[in-house]
Short mmCIF file of C-alpha atoms in Angstrom, two decimals:
data_model
loop_
_atom_site.label_atom_id
_atom_site.label_comp_id
_atom_site.label_asym_id
_atom_site.label_seq_id
_atom_site.Cartn_x
_atom_site.Cartn_y
_atom_site.Cartn_z
CA MET A 30 -43.79 236.66 52.51
CA THR A 31 -43.50 240.49 51.65
CA HIS A 32 -40.41 242.45 51.26
CA ALA A 33 -41.31 244.19 54.65
CA PHE A 34 -38.43 242.33 56.61
CA TYR A 35 -35.80 243.48 54.20
CA VAL A 36 -37.15 246.89 53.99
CA TYR A 37 -37.25 247.20 57.84
CA ALA A 38 -33.75 245.78 58.28
CA SER A 39 -32.27 248.09 55.79
CA TYR A 40 -33.87 251.06 57.73
CA GLY A 41 -32.57 249.58 61.05
CA ILE A 42 -29.11 249.17 59.70
CA ALA A 43 -28.96 252.68 58.19
CA ALA A 44 -30.21 253.86 61.65
CA LEU A 45 -27.46 252.04 63.49
CA VAL A 46 -24.78 253.34 61.09
CA THR A 47 -26.12 256.90 61.29
CA ILE A 48 -26.20 256.90 65.03
CA ALA A 49 -22.70 255.28 65.13
CA VAL A 50 -21.21 257.90 62.99
CA VAL A 51 -22.93 260.69 65.00
CA LEU A 52 -21.38 259.30 68.34
CA TRP A 53 -18.09 258.63 66.84
CA THR A 54 -17.99 262.23 65.38
CA TRP A 55 -18.96 263.50 68.80
CA ALA A 56 -16.53 261.53 70.72
CA ASP A 57 -13.64 262.57 68.58
CA GLY A 58 -14.56 266.31 68.80
CA ARG A 59 -14.49 265.95 72.47
CA ALA A 60 -11.12 264.08 72.33
CA ARG A 61 -9.70 266.91 70.02
CA ARG A 62 -10.90 269.65 72.29
CA ARG A 63 -9.30 268.01 75.25
CA GLU A 64 -6.10 267.57 73.34
CA LEU A 65 -6.06 271.15 72.27
CA ALA A 66 -6.66 272.46 75.68
CA SER A 67 -3.70 270.40 76.91
CA LEU A 68 -1.64 271.75 74.32
CA GLU A 69 -2.61 275.27 74.98
CA ALA A 70 -2.04 274.67 78.71
CA ALA A 71 1.48 273.71 77.79
CA GLY A 72 2.16 276.88 75.97
CA ILE A 73 1.70 275.69 72.50
CA ARG A 74 -0.64 277.99 70.45
CA ARG A 75 -2.37 277.72 67.15
CA ARG A 76 -0.99 280.02 64.28
CA SER A 77 -4.45 281.33 63.76
CA ALA A 78 -4.94 282.38 67.33
CA ARG A 79 -4.53 286.08 68.15
CA PRO A 80 -1.52 286.67 70.41
CA LYS A 81 -2.38 288.10 73.85
CA ASP A 82 -1.41 291.65 74.61
CA GLY A 83 2.40 291.76 75.21
CA GLU A 84 3.28 288.63 73.42
#
């Protein structure tokens, strides 16, 4: 038997891990944006955000 099984298995595992990390990062980014929106809706602003006129 050749090493093909091990090579293809390692490529498959690497692809699954890469996809999992991409999905995790995407989902976490969405969660952080929702969290930031709720904080801004509650009146909490980032220090780096420019103040609106009159504030």
